[in-house]
Short mmCIF file of C-alpha atoms in Angstrom, two decimals:
data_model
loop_
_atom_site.label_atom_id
_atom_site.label_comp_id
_atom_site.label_asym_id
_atom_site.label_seq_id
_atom_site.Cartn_x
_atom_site.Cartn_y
_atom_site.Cartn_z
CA UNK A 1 17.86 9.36 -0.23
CA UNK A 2 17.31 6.64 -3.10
CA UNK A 3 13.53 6.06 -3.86
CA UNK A 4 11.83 3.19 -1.72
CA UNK A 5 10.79 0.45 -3.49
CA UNK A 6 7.37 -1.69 -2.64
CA UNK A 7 7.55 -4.55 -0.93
CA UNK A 8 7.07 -7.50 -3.11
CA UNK A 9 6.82 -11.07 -1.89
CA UNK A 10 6.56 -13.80 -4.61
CA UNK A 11 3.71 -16.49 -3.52
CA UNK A 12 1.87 -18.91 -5.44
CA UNK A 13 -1.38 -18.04 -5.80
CA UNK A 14 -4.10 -19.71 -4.02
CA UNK A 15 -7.46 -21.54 -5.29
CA UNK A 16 -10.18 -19.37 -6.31
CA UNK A 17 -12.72 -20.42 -3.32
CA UNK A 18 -11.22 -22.32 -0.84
CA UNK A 19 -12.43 -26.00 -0.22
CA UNK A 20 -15.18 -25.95 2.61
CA UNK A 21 -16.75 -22.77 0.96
CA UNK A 22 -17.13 -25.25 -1.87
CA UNK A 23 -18.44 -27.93 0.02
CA UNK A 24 -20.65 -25.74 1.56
CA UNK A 25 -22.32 -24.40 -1.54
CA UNK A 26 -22.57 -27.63 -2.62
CA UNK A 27 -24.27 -28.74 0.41
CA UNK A 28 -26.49 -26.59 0.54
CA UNK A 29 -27.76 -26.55 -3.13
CA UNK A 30 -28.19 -30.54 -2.87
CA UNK A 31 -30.51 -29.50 -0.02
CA UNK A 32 -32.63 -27.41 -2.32
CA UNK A 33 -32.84 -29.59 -4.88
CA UNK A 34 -34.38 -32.27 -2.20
CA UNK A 35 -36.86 -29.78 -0.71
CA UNK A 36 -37.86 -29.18 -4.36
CA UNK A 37 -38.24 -32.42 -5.61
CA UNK A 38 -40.64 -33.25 -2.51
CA UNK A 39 -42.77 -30.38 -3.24
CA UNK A 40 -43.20 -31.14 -6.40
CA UNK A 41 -44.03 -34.92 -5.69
CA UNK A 42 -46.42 -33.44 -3.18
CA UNK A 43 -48.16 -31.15 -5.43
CA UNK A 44 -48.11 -33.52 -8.11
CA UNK A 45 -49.59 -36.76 -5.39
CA UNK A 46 -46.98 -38.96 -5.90
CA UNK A 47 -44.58 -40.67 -3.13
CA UNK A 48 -41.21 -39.58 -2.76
CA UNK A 49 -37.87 -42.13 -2.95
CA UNK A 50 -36.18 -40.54 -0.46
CA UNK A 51 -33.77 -43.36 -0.77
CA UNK A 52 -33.16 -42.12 -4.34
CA UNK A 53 -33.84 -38.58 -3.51
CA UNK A 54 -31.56 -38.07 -1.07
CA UNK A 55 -28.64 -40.33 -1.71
CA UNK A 56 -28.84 -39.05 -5.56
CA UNK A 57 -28.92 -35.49 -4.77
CA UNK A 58 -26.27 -35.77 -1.83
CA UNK A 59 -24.12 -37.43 -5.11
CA UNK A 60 -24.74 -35.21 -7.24
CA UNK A 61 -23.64 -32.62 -4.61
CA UNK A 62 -20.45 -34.51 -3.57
CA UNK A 63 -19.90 -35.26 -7.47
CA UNK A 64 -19.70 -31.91 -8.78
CA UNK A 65 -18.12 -30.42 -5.30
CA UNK A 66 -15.16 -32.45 -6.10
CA UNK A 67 -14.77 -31.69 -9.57
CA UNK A 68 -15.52 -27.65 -8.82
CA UNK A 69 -11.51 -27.07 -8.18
CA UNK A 70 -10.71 -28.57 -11.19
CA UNK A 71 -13.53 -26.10 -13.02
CA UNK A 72 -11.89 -23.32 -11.47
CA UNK A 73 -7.87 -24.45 -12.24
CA UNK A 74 -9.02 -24.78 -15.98
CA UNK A 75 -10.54 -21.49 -15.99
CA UNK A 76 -7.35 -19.90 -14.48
CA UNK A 77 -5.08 -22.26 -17.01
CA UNK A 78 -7.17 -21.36 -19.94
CA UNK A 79 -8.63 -18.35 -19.47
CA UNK A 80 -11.23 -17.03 -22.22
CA UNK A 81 -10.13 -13.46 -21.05
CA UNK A 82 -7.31 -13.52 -22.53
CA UNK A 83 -7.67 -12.64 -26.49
CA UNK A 84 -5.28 -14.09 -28.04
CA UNK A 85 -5.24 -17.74 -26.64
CA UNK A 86 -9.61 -17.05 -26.37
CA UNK A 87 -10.28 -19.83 -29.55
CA UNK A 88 -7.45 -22.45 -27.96
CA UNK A 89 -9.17 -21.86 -24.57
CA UNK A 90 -12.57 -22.23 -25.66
CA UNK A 91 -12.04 -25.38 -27.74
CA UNK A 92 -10.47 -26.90 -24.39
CA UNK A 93 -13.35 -25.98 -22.32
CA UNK A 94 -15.36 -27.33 -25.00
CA UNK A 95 -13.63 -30.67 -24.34
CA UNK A 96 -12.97 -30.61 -20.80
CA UNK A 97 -17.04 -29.88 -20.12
CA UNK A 98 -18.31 -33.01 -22.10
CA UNK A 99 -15.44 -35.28 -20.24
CA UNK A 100 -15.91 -34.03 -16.95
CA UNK A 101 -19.55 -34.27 -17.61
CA UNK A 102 -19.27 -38.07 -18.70
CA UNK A 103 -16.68 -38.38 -16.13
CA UNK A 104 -19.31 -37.21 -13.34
CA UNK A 105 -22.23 -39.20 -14.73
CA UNK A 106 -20.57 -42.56 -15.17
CA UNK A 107 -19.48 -42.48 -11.30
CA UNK A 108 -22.63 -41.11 -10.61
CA UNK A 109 -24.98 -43.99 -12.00
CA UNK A 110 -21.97 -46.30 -11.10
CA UNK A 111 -22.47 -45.53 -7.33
CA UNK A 112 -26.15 -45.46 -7.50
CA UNK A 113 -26.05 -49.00 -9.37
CA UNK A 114 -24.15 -50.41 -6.29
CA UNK A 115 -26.13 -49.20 -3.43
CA UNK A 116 -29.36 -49.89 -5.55
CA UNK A 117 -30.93 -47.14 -5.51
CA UNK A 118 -30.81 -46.09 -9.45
CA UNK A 119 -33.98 -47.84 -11.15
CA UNK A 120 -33.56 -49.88 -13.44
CA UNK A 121 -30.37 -51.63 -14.89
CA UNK A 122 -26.45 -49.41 -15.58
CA UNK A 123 -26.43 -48.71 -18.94
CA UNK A 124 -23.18 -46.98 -20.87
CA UNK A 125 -24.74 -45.99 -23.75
CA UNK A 126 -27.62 -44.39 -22.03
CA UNK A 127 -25.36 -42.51 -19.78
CA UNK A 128 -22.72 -41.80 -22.91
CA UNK A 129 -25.49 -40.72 -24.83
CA UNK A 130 -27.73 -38.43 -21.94
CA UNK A 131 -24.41 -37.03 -20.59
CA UNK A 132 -24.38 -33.58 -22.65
CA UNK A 133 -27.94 -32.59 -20.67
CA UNK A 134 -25.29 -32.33 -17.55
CA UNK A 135 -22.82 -29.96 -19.52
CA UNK A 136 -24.33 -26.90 -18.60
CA UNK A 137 -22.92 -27.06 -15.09
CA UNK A 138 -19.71 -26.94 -16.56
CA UNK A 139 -20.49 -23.78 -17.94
CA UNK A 140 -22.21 -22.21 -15.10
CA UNK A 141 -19.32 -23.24 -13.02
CA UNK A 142 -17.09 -21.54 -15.55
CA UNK A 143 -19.09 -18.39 -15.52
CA UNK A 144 -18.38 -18.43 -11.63
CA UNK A 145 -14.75 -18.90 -11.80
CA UNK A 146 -14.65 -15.71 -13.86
CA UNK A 147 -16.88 -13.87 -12.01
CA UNK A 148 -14.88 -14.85 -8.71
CA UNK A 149 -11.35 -13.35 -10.95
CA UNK A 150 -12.80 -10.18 -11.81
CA UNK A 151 -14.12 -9.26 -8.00
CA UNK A 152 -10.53 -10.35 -7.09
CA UNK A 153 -8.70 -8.26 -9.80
CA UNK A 154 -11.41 -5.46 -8.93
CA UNK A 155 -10.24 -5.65 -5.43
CA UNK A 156 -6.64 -5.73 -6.27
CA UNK A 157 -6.39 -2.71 -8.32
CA UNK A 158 -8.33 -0.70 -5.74
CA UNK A 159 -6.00 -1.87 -3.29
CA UNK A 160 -3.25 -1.25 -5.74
CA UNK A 161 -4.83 2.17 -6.39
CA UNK A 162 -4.78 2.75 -2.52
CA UNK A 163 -0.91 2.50 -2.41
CA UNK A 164 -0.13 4.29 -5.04
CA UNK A 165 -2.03 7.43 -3.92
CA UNK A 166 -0.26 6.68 -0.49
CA UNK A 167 2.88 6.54 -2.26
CA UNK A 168 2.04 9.63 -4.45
CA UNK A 169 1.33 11.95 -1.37
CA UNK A 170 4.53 10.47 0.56
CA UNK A 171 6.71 11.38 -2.29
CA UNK A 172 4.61 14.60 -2.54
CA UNK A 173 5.09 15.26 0.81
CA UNK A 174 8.69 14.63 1.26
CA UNK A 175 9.74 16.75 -2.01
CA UNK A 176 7.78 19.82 -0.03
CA UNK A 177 9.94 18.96 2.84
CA UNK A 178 13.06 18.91 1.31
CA UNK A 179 12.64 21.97 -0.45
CA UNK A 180 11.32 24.02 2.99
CA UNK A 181 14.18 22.67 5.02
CA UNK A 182 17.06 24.06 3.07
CA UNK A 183 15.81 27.47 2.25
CA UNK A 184 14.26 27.98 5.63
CA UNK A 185 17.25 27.06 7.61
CA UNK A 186 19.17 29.00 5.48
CA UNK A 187 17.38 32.12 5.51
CA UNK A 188 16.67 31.81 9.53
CA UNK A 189 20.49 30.79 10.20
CA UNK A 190 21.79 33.93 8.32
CA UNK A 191 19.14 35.93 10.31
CA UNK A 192 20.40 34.54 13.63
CA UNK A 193 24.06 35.80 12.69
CA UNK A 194 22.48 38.89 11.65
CA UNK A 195 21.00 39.40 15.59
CA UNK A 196 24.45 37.76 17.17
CA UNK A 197 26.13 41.43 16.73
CA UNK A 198 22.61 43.32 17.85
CA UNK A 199 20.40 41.29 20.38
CA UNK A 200 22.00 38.18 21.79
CA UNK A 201 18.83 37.18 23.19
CA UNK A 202 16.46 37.64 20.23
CA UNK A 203 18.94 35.42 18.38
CA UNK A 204 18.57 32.60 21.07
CA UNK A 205 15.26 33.02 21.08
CA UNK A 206 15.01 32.29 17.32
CA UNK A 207 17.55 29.47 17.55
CA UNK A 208 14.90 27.74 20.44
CA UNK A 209 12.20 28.46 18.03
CA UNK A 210 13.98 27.26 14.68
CA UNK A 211 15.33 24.44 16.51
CA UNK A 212 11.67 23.30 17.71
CA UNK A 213 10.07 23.97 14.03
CA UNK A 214 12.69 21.57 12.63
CA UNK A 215 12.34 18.90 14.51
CA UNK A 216 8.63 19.00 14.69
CA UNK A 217 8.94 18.79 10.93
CA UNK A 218 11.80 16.21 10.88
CA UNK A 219 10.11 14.08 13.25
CA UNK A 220 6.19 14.26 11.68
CA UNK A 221 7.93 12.84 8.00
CA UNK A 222 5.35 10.38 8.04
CA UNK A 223 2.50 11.87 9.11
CA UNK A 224 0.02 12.49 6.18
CA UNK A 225 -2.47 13.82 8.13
CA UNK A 226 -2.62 15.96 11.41
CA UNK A 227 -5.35 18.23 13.50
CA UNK A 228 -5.81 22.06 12.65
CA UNK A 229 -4.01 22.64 16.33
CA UNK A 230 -0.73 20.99 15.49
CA UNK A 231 -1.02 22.43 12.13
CA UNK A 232 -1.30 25.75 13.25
CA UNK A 233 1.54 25.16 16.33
CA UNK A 234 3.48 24.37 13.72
CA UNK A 235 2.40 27.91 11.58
CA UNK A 236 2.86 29.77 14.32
CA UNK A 237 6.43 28.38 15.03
CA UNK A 238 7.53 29.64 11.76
CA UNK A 239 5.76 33.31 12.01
CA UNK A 240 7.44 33.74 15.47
CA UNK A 241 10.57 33.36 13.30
CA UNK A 242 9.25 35.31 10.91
CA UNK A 243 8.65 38.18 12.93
CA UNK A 244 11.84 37.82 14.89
CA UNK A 245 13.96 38.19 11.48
CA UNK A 246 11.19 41.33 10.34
CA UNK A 247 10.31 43.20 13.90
CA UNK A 248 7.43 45.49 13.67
CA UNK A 249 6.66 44.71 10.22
CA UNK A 250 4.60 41.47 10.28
CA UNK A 251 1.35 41.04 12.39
CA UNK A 252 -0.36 38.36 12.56
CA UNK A 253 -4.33 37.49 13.59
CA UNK A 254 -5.72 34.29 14.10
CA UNK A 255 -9.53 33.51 14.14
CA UNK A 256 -9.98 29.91 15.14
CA UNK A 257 -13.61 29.04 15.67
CA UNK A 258 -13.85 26.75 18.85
CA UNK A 259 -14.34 23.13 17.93
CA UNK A 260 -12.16 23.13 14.82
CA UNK A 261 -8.94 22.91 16.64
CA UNK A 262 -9.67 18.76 16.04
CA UNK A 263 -10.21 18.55 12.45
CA UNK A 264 -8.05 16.75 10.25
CA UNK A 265 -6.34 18.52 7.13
CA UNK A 266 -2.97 17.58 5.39
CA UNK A 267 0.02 17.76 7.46
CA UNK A 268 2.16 20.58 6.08
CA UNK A 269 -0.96 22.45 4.30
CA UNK A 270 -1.10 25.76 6.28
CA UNK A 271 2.48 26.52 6.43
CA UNK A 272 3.47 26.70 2.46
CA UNK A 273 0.64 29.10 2.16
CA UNK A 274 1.75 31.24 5.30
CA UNK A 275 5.43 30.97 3.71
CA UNK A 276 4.33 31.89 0.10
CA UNK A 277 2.45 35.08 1.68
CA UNK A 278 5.49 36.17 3.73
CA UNK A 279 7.59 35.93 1.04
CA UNK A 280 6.00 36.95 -1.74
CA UNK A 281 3.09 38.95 -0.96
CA UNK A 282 4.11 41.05 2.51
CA UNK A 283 8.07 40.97 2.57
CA UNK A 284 8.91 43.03 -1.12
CA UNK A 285 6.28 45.88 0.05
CA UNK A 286 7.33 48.75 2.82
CA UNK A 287 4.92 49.24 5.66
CA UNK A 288 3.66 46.99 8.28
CA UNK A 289 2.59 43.57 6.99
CA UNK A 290 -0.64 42.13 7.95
CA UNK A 291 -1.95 38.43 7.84
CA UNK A 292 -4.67 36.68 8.91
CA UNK A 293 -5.72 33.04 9.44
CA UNK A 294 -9.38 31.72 10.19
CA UNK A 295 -10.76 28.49 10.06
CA UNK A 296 -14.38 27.56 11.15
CA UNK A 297 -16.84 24.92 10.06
CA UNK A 298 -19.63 25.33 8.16
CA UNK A 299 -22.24 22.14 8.39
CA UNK A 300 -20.09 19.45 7.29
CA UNK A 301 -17.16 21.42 5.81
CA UNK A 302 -13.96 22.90 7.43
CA UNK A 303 -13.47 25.90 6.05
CA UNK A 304 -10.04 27.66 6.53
CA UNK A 305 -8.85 31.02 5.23
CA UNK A 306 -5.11 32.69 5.17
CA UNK A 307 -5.43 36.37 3.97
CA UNK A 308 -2.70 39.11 3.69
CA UNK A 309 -2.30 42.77 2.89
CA UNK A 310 0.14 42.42 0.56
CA UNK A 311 0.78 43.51 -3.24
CA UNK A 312 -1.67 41.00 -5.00
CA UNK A 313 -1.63 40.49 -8.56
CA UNK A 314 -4.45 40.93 -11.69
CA UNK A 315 -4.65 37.17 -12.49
CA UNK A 316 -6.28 34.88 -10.24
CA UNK A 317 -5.63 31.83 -11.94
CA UNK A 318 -1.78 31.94 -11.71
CA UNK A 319 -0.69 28.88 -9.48
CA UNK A 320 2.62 29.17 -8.29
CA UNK A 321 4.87 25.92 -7.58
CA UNK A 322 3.31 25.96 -4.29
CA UNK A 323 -0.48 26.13 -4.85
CA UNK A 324 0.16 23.76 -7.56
CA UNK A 325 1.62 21.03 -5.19
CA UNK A 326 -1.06 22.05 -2.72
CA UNK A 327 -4.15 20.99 -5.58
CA UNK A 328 -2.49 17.80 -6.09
CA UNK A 329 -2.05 16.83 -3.11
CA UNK A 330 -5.56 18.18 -2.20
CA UNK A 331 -6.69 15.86 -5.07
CA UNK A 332 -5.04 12.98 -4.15
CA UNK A 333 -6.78 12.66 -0.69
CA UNK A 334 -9.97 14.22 -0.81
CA UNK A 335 -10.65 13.77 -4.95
CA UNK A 336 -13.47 16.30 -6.03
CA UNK A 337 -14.83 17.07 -2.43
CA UNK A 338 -12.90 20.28 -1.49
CA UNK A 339 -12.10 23.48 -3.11
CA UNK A 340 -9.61 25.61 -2.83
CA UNK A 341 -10.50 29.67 -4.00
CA UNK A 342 -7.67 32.48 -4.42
CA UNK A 343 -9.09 36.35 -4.64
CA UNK A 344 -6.10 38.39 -5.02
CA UNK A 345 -6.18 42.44 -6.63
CA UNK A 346 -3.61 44.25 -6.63
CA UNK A 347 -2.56 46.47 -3.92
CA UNK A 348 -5.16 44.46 -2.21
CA UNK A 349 -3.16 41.03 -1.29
CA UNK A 350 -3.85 37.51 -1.85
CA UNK A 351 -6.81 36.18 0.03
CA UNK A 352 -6.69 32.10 -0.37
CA UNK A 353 -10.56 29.84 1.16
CA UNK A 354 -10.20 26.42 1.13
CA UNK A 355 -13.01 24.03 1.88
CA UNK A 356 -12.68 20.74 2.86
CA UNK A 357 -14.65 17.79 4.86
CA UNK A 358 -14.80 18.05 8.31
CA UNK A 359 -13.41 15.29 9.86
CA UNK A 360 -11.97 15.25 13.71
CA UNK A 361 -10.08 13.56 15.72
CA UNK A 362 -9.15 13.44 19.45
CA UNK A 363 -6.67 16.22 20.63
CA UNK A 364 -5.26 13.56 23.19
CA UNK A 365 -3.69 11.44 19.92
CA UNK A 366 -0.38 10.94 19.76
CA UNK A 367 1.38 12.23 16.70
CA UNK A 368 4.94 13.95 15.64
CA UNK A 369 3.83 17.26 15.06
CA UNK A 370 2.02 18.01 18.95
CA UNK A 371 3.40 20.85 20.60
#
């Protein structure tokens, strides 16, 4: 199957802060600035113009509300982030802060000349010259549009990040799949036409079984995560095989605390490690092959174990294909909060403790992989 592509839809972007969350701000910094100008009349004992006060700051307000878009569009049009257009840029926002500025303060004491409320007579060259005291707005407002971009590119790239971990443990997960189904039907199917000429009925039994294992793991493809009791249903599916193609020479213990059956681990984590044990650890040796599989919790942790009898090895930190694909995909979903611990010796079997957070879910949810 060809690799799926993200979805990508092509839309223009929107404004940086939408319209009434400007007006808004606005708003409610013109109301400030009349609550302070009272107090400050009050503690000083001199009579407020509210005509003045509010009609000028409810301008200024409405004033720079309106030209706050137009802030943020040349912020996004010439944008000082970006370092090789950053002198162009900045000698256009140099430009664009004095004329809006002017721009802002010649409709401002234009307005307040009409309704009569600005003392004394309009005069251009007083506003021409006193409009640079205004220009740090621009700038503040500048400052804002960028800090609104980088929250918004921060937010992106974690979301970003999100689906590419998602995408990483998919395509993990399905390469794990793909590589169980085709040796383990292989190796099961050959057994069942081994047991066709011995015991018809062991072979159907193992056909049931095999056919059931498949589809659980056919069916839970998408499933990234499932509970420890469909996880092991799923283990103990394959074992049952297992010891169908090997009578009398696997045995197999389980030691599941109560209350763990709910927790949530990786789908597909047990089994790989069961499989490698089988294979490589209890099948090459003569004698009755043990294994045993615990999981409790300990505080806040889930804490399962797989241990086996087998032939072990003198190097602990040899990671297999397996184990290696197990880490990653450990790291992937959990980061730095679990560990996973092999003690192997040899004639003494491979004992594998992994730790991870405890986290449950309800038994009664839905999912692929229930029994």
């Amino acid at each position: 199957m060809p690799p799926q592509r993200p979805n990508v839809t092509s839309s223009t972007p929107g404004p940086l802060v939408p319209g009434p969350v400007i007006a808004l701000a606005w708003l409610l910094f013109s109301g400030f600035m009349v609550l302070l100008m009272f107090a400050q009349n009050l503690s000083a004992g001199t009579p407020t113009h509210w005509g003045e006060t509010l009609v000028g700051r409810l301008l200024h307000g409405l004033l720079w509300g309106l030209l706050t878009p137009v802030v943020f569009a040349l912020a996004t049009r010439f944008d000082l982030t970006e370092r090789h257009r950053r002198l162009p840029s900045l000698l256009m926002h140099a430009a664009a802060s004095y004329g809006l500025t002017l721009a802002y303060r010649l409709a401002y004491a234009g307005i307040m000349t009409v309704f009569g409320v600005l003392p004394g007579n309009f005069s251009l060259a007083t506003v021409i010259v006193n409009a640079n005291t205004w220009v740090p707005i621009y700038w503040m407002l500048l400052g804002m549009a960028y800090a609104v971009q980088y929250r918004e590119r921060f937010r992106q790239g974690q979301v970003q990040a999100a689906q590419l971990e998602t995408q990483l443990v998919q395509a993990q997960l399905q390469a794990l799949k793909m590589q169980l189904q085709p040796h383990f039907l292989f190796n099961s199917l050959n057994a069942v036409s081994a047991l066709m000429g011995t015991d018809v009925k062991a072979a159907r039994r193992m056909l049931a079984q095999l056919s059931q294992f498949l589809r659980l793991v056919l069916e839970g493809s998408d499933t990234q995560e499932v509970t420890l009791a469909q996880e092991l249903h799923l283990t103990r599916l394959y074992l049952e095989i297992e010891q169908t193609r090997f009578p009398d020479r696997l045995t197999v213990a389980y030691h599941i605390a109560p209350g763990t059956e709910a927790a949530l681990l990786p789908a597909l984590l047990l089994q790989p490690v069961v499989e490698n044990a089988v294979r490589h650890g209890l099948a090459p040796q003569a004698g009755v092959g043990e294994l045993a599989i615990s999981a409790r919790q300990q505080a806040n942790r889930l804490i399962v174990q797989v241990q086996d009898n087998g032939r072990g090895a003198t190097d602990t930190a040899i990671r297999g294909i397996g184990l290696r694909n197990l880490e990653s995909r450990l790291a992937t979903r959990y980061g730095a909060d679990y560990t996973l611990h092999v003690e192997t010796a040899p004639e003494q079997g491979y004992c594998l403790l992994l730790s991870l957070p405890f986290q449950t879910a309800t038994l009664t949810d839905s999912s692929p992989l229930t029994a």
